[in-house]
CSV table of C-alpha atoms in Angstrom, one decimal:
chain,number,residue,atom,x,y,z
A,2,MET,CA,0.0,0.0,0.0
A,3,SER,CA,1.4,3.4,-1.0
A,4,ARG,CA,2.0,6.1,1.6
A,5,SER,CA,-1.0,8.4,2.0
A,6,ARG,CA,-2.2,10.9,4.5
A,7,LEU,CA,-5.4,12.5,5.7
A,8,VAL,CA,-6.3,15.5,3.5
A,9,PRO,CA,-6.2,18.9,5.3
A,10,GLY,CA,-9.3,19.5,7.4
A,11,VAL,CA,-10.0,15.8,8.1
A,12,GLU,CA,-9.1,14.6,11.6
A,13,VAL,CA,-9.6,11.4,13.5
A,14,VAL,CA,-10.4,11.4,17.2
A,15,ALA,CA,-10.7,8.7,19.7
A,16,VAL,CA,-14.1,8.9,21.5
A,17,PRO,CA,-14.0,7.3,25.0
A,18,GLY,CA,-16.1,4.1,25.0
A,19,ARG,CA,-17.1,4.5,21.3
A,20,GLY,CA,-13.9,4.0,19.3
A,21,LEU,CA,-12.8,6.3,16.4
A,22,ALA,CA,-14.6,9.1,14.7
A,23,VAL,CA,-13.8,11.3,11.7
A,24,ARG,CA,-14.3,15.0,11.7
A,25,THR,CA,-14.8,16.2,8.1
A,26,PRO,CA,-13.8,19.5,6.6
A,27,ALA,CA,-17.4,20.6,7.0
A,28,GLY,CA,-17.2,20.0,10.8
A,29,GLU,CA,-19.4,16.9,10.8
A,30,PHE,CA,-18.5,13.8,12.8
A,31,PHE,CA,-18.9,10.2,11.6
A,32,SER,CA,-18.2,7.0,13.5
A,33,VAL,CA,-15.6,4.6,12.1
A,34,ARG,CA,-16.5,0.9,12.3
A,35,THR,CA,-13.1,-0.6,12.6
A,36,GLY,CA,-14.2,-4.1,13.7
A,37,GLY,CA,-11.1,-6.0,14.9
A,38,VAL,CA,-8.6,-3.6,13.3
A,39,ASP,CA,-5.8,-2.4,15.5
A,40,GLU,CA,-6.5,1.3,15.9
A,41,ASP,CA,-2.8,2.3,16.4
A,42,ALA,CA,-2.0,0.6,13.1
A,43,LEU,CA,-4.8,2.3,11.3
A,44,LEU,CA,-3.8,5.7,12.6
A,45,SER,CA,-0.2,5.1,11.5
A,46,LEU,CA,-1.4,4.4,8.0
A,47,LEU,CA,-3.8,7.4,7.9
A,48,THR,CA,-1.0,9.8,8.9
A,49,GLY,CA,1.5,8.3,6.5
A,50,ARG,CA,3.9,7.2,9.2
A,51,THR,CA,4.2,3.7,7.9
A,52,THR,CA,3.9,1.7,4.7
A,53,ALA,CA,4.1,-1.7,6.4
A,54,PRO,CA,2.1,-4.6,5.0
A,55,VAL,CA,-1.5,-4.7,6.1
A,56,ASP,CA,-4.0,-7.4,6.5
A,57,GLU,CA,-7.3,-7.6,4.5
A,58,GLU,CA,-9.5,-6.0,7.3
A,59,LEU,CA,-7.2,-3.0,7.8
A,60,GLU,CA,-7.0,-2.5,4.0
A,61,ARG,CA,-10.8,-2.4,3.9
A,62,VAL,CA,-11.0,0.4,6.4
A,63,VAL,CA,-8.3,2.4,4.7
A,64,ARG,CA,-10.0,1.9,1.4
A,65,ALA,CA,-13.2,3.3,2.9
A,66,PHE,CA,-11.2,6.5,3.8
A,67,GLU,CA,-9.9,6.8,0.2
A,68,GLU,CA,-13.4,6.3,-1.3
A,69,ALA,CA,-14.8,9.0,1.0
A,70,GLY,CA,-12.1,11.5,-0.3
A,71,TYR,CA,-10.3,11.7,3.1
A,72,LEU,CA,-6.9,10.6,1.9
A,73,ALA,CA,-4.4,12.1,-0.6
A,74,GLU,CA,-1.1,10.9,-1.9
A,75,GLU,CA,0.4,14.4,-1.8
A,76,PRO,CA,-1.6,16.6,0.6
A,77,GLY,CA,-1.3,20.3,0.6
A,78,HIS,CA,-1.9,23.1,-1.9
A,79,PRO,CA,-0.8,22.7,-5.5
A,80,GLN,CA,2.0,24.9,-6.7
A,81,TRP,CA,1.2,28.1,-8.6
A,82,PRO,CA,2.1,27.4,-12.2
A,83,ALA,CA,4.7,29.8,-13.7
A,84,ARG,CA,2.6,30.4,-16.9
A,85,ARG,CA,-0.1,32.0,-14.8
A,86,GLY,CA,2.1,33.8,-12.4
A,87,ASP,CA,2.0,37.3,-13.7
A,88,ILE,CA,-0.9,39.1,-12.0
A,89,ARG,CA,-1.6,42.7,-12.6
A,90,ILE,CA,-3.4,44.5,-9.7
A,91,LEU,CA,-5.2,47.9,-10.0
A,92,GLY,CA,-7.2,50.0,-7.6
A,93,ASP,CA,-7.0,51.4,-4.1
A,94,PRO,CA,-4.0,50.5,-2.0
A,95,VAL,CA,-6.0,49.6,1.1
A,96,LEU,CA,-7.0,46.5,-0.9
A,97,THR,CA,-4.3,46.1,-3.4
A,98,GLU,CA,-1.4,46.0,-1.0
A,99,PRO,CA,-2.7,43.1,1.2
A,100,LEU,CA,-3.7,41.2,-1.9
A,101,ALA,CA,-0.2,41.5,-3.4
A,102,VAL,CA,1.3,40.2,-0.2
A,103,GLN,CA,-1.0,37.2,-0.2
A,104,LEU,CA,-0.5,36.4,-3.9
A,105,ALA,CA,3.3,36.6,-3.5
A,106,ALA,CA,3.1,34.2,-0.6
A,107,LEU,CA,1.1,31.7,-2.8
A,108,GLY,CA,3.9,31.8,-5.5
A,109,ALA,CA,2.4,34.3,-7.9
A,110,ARG,CA,4.2,37.4,-9.3
A,111,PRO,CA,1.9,40.3,-8.5
A,112,ARG,CA,2.5,43.7,-10.1
A,113,THR,CA,0.6,46.6,-8.5
A,114,THR,CA,-0.1,49.6,-10.7
A,115,PRO,CA,0.6,52.8,-8.7
A,116,ALA,CA,-2.5,54.9,-7.9
A,117,ALA,CA,-0.8,57.9,-9.4
A,118,THR,CA,-1.3,56.5,-12.9
A,119,GLY,CA,-5.0,57.0,-12.7
A,120,SER,CA,-5.8,53.3,-12.6
A,121,GLY,CA,-8.0,53.5,-9.5
A,122,ARG,CA,-11.2,55.1,-10.8
A,123,SER,CA,-10.4,56.2,-14.4
A,124,PRO,CA,-11.3,54.0,-17.4
A,125,VAL,CA,-8.4,52.1,-18.8
A,126,GLY,CA,-8.3,50.8,-22.4
A,127,ILE,CA,-7.9,47.1,-23.2
A,128,GLU,CA,-4.4,47.8,-24.6
A,129,ASP,CA,-3.3,49.3,-21.3
A,130,LEU,CA,-4.8,46.4,-19.4
A,131,LEU,CA,-2.9,43.9,-21.5
A,132,ASP,CA,0.4,45.8,-21.1
A,133,GLY,CA,3.1,43.4,-19.8
A,134,ASN,CA,1.1,40.3,-20.9
A,135,PRO,CA,-0.5,39.5,-17.5
A,136,SER,CA,-2.2,36.2,-17.1
A,137,ALA,CA,-4.8,37.8,-14.8
A,138,VAL,CA,-6.0,41.3,-13.9
A,139,VAL,CA,-7.5,42.1,-10.5
A,140,TRP,CA,-9.2,45.5,-9.8
A,141,CYS,CA,-10.1,46.5,-6.3
A,142,LEU,CA,-12.1,49.6,-5.3
A,143,ASP,CA,-12.8,51.0,-1.9
A,144,GLY,CA,-16.1,52.4,-3.1
A,145,PRO,CA,-18.8,51.9,-5.7
A,146,VAL,CA,-17.9,51.2,-9.4
A,147,PRO,CA,-18.4,54.3,-11.6
A,148,ASP,CA,-20.4,53.8,-14.8
A,149,GLY,CA,-18.2,52.4,-17.6
A,150,LEU,CA,-15.1,52.0,-15.5
A,151,TRP,CA,-14.8,48.2,-16.1
A,152,ASP,CA,-16.2,48.0,-19.6
A,153,ALA,CA,-12.9,47.5,-21.2
A,154,ALA,CA,-11.8,45.0,-18.5
A,155,ASP,CA,-14.8,42.9,-19.2
A,156,ARG,CA,-13.2,42.0,-22.6
A,157,LEU,CA,-10.1,40.5,-20.9
A,158,PRO,CA,-11.3,36.9,-21.1
A,159,GLU,CA,-11.6,37.3,-24.8
A,160,HIS,CA,-7.9,37.8,-24.9
A,161,GLY,CA,-7.1,34.8,-22.7
A,162,VAL,CA,-6.6,36.9,-19.5
A,163,ALA,CA,-8.5,36.1,-16.3
A,164,TRP,CA,-10.5,39.0,-14.8
A,165,LEU,CA,-11.3,39.4,-11.1
A,166,ARG,CA,-12.6,42.4,-9.1
A,167,CYS,CA,-14.2,43.6,-5.9
A,168,HIS,CA,-15.7,46.9,-4.6
A,169,ARG,CA,-17.3,48.4,-1.6
A,170,GLU,CA,-20.8,50.0,-1.2
A,171,GLY,CA,-21.0,51.5,2.2
A,172,TRP,CA,-20.7,48.6,4.8
A,173,GLN,CA,-21.1,46.0,2.1
A,174,ALA,CA,-18.3,44.7,-0.1
A,175,TYR,CA,-18.8,42.5,-3.2
A,176,VAL,CA,-16.3,39.9,-4.5
A,177,GLU,CA,-17.3,39.0,-8.1
A,178,PRO,CA,-16.4,35.7,-9.7
A,179,VAL,CA,-13.4,35.0,-11.8
A,180,ALA,CA,-14.1,35.5,-15.5
A,181,ALA,CA,-11.5,33.4,-17.4
A,182,ALA,CA,-13.1,32.5,-20.7
A,183,PRO,CA,-15.6,34.0,-23.1
A,184,GLY,CA,-19.1,33.5,-21.7
A,185,ASP,CA,-18.1,33.8,-18.1
A,186,VAL,CA,-19.7,36.3,-15.7
A,187,THR,CA,-18.5,39.9,-16.2
A,188,SER,CA,-19.0,43.0,-14.2
A,189,ALA,CA,-21.7,44.1,-16.6
A,190,HIS,CA,-23.6,40.9,-16.0
A,191,ILE,CA,-23.3,41.4,-12.2
A,192,ARG,CA,-24.8,44.9,-12.5
A,193,SER,CA,-27.7,43.7,-14.7
A,194,ARG,CA,-28.4,40.8,-12.4
A,195,ARG,CA,-28.4,43.0,-9.3
A,196,LEU,CA,-30.7,45.6,-10.9
A,197,ALA,CA,-33.1,42.8,-12.0
A,198,ALA,CA,-33.1,41.3,-8.5
A,199,THR,CA,-34.2,44.4,-6.5
A,200,PRO,CA,-37.4,46.5,-6.6
A,201,ALA,CA,-35.2,49.5,-5.9
A,202,HIS,CA,-33.4,49.2,-9.2
A,203,ARG,CA,-33.9,53.0,-10.0
A,204,GLU,CA,-32.3,53.9,-6.6
A,205,LEU,CA,-29.5,51.4,-7.0
A,206,ALA,CA,-28.7,52.8,-10.5
A,207,ALA,CA,-28.7,56.3,-9.2
A,208,TYR,CA,-26.4,55.3,-6.3
A,209,TRP,CA,-23.9,53.8,-8.8
A,210,SER,CA,-23.9,56.9,-11.1
A,211,GLY,CA,-23.8,59.4,-8.2
A,212,PRO,CA,-23.5,61.9,-6.8
A,213,ARG,CA,-23.9,60.6,-3.3
A,214,THR,CA,-24.2,62.5,0.0
A,215,SER,CA,-22.9,60.9,3.1
A,216,GLY,CA,-21.7,61.7,6.6
A,217,ALA,CA,-18.6,60.3,8.2
A,218,PRO,CA,-16.9,58.1,5.6
A,219,VAL,CA,-16.8,54.3,6.1
A,220,ARG,CA,-13.2,53.3,6.8
A,221,LEU,CA,-12.1,49.9,5.6
A,222,ALA,CA,-10.6,48.3,8.7
A,223,VAL,CA,-7.5,46.1,8.4
A,224,PRO,CA,-9.2,42.8,9.2
A,225,ALA,CA,-11.9,43.5,6.6
A,226,ALA,CA,-9.3,44.4,3.9
A,227,ILE,CA,-7.3,41.2,4.7
A,228,LEU,CA,-10.5,39.1,4.5
A,229,LEU,CA,-11.4,40.6,1.1
A,230,ALA,CA,-7.8,40.0,-0.1
A,231,ALA,CA,-7.9,36.4,1.1
A,232,LEU,CA,-11.2,35.8,-0.8
A,233,LEU,CA,-9.7,37.2,-4.0
A,234,ALA,CA,-6.4,35.3,-3.6
A,235,ASP,CA,-8.2,32.1,-3.0
A,236,ASP,CA,-10.4,32.4,-6.1
A,237,LEU,CA,-7.4,33.4,-8.2
A,238,GLY,CA,-5.4,30.5,-6.8
A,239,ARG,CA,-8.1,28.0,-7.6
A,240,TRP,CA,-8.2,29.4,-11.2
A,241,ALA,CA,-4.4,29.2,-11.5
A,242,THR,CA,-3.9,25.7,-10.1
A,243,GLY,CA,-7.2,24.2,-11.3
A,244,ALA,CA,-8.0,23.3,-7.7
A,245,PRO,CA,-11.6,22.0,-7.3
A,246,ASP,CA,-14.3,23.9,-5.5
A,247,THR,CA,-14.6,22.7,-2.0
A,248,ALA,CA,-18.2,23.6,-1.0
A,249,GLY,CA,-21.1,25.8,-1.9
A,250,LEU,CA,-21.5,27.4,-5.3
A,251,PRO,CA,-18.9,27.1,-8.2
A,252,ALA,CA,-16.3,29.9,-7.9
A,253,ARG,CA,-17.0,31.1,-11.5
A,254,ARG,CA,-20.8,31.3,-10.8
A,255,ARG,CA,-20.7,32.9,-7.4
A,256,LEU,CA,-21.1,36.5,-6.2
A,257,ARG,CA,-20.0,37.0,-2.6
A,258,GLN,CA,-21.2,39.8,-0.3
A,259,VAL,CA,-19.2,40.7,2.8
A,260,ASP,CA,-20.8,42.6,5.7
A,261,LEU,CA,-17.9,44.7,6.7
A,262,ARG,CA,-19.3,45.3,10.2
A,263,THR,CA,-19.5,41.6,11.1
A,264,LEU,CA,-17.2,40.1,8.4
A,265,THR,CA,-20.0,37.7,7.4
A,266,VAL,CA,-19.7,36.3,3.9
A,267,THR,CA,-22.8,35.3,1.9
A,268,GLU,CA,-22.9,33.6,-1.5
A,269,HIS,CA,-25.3,34.3,-4.3
A,270,PRO,CA,-25.5,32.3,-7.6
A,271,VAL,CA,-25.0,34.4,-10.7
A,272,LEU,CA,-25.1,33.5,-14.4
A,273,PRO,CA,-24.1,35.4,-17.5
A,274,VAL,CA,-26.8,37.6,-19.1
A,275,PRO,CA,-27.7,36.5,-22.6
A,276,ALA,CA,-27.3,38.9,-25.4
A,277,VAL,CA,-30.5,40.7,-26.3
A,278,ALA,CA,-31.9,39.6,-29.7
A,279,PRO,CA,-31.9,42.5,-32.2
A,280,MET,CA,-35.3,43.9,-33.3
A,281,PRO,CA,-36.3,42.8,-36.8
A,282,LYS,CA,-36.0,45.6,-39.4
A,283,LYS,CA,-39.2,46.8,-41.1
A,284,ASP,CA,-39.4,47.1,-44.8
A,285,GLY,CA,-39.7,50.6,-46.0
């Protein structure tokens, strides 16, 4: 039997008077029916400490762990591939700086565009976005998205470049899904879906276009900024390495809303908006 170990998030605990139990990555507990299997030998195999020959009964229990997805030959996070390493980051430093740190720690090569270049809230053409041949572009705003700001960036997937973004609206922040191929969810799709989902669509559209009057400004606290950066880095890392989705909605069909007061994250399914069929022309 080859050396294998429990995948991250799976743990085995000895329950007094009840034998062994598995705690899954979702926090659930399941009893393990070991029969006459030696528990110490089983734990040694599950932790990869031994590759000694095993009898038929012990092999049956270990195989059950494998079939349940609780064992892996090479546990841990896959390496960030070099061909997808060049990541261009635009936007507000309160978000771009912690994101760059997290991406670098994961093995990517982030390149942050200075705010002085006007990349924060000024439209950027597709040629400028493709400068330096990035494999992905991430745009982070500490505020609402002005009309038309991300129109050119929505075309990045057509050029083989992944496109990821987030922004804040008051005490709510939104992390939009990765768009990596034509037909994926773009920022324009998100705006259309959000307008269609609320009876206050006129008010929301007016809020986006501005002007807006407010009192004391919302300050994005460090823990909230780090959380948003972590969500972005995780989505981008899954795209780069091809790691599977672990739970909930698929990453490329998921809009996440973050309550910046409680750091609560909620997920909402989102699909691309089909192109509107053209009106037929009338003769004459």
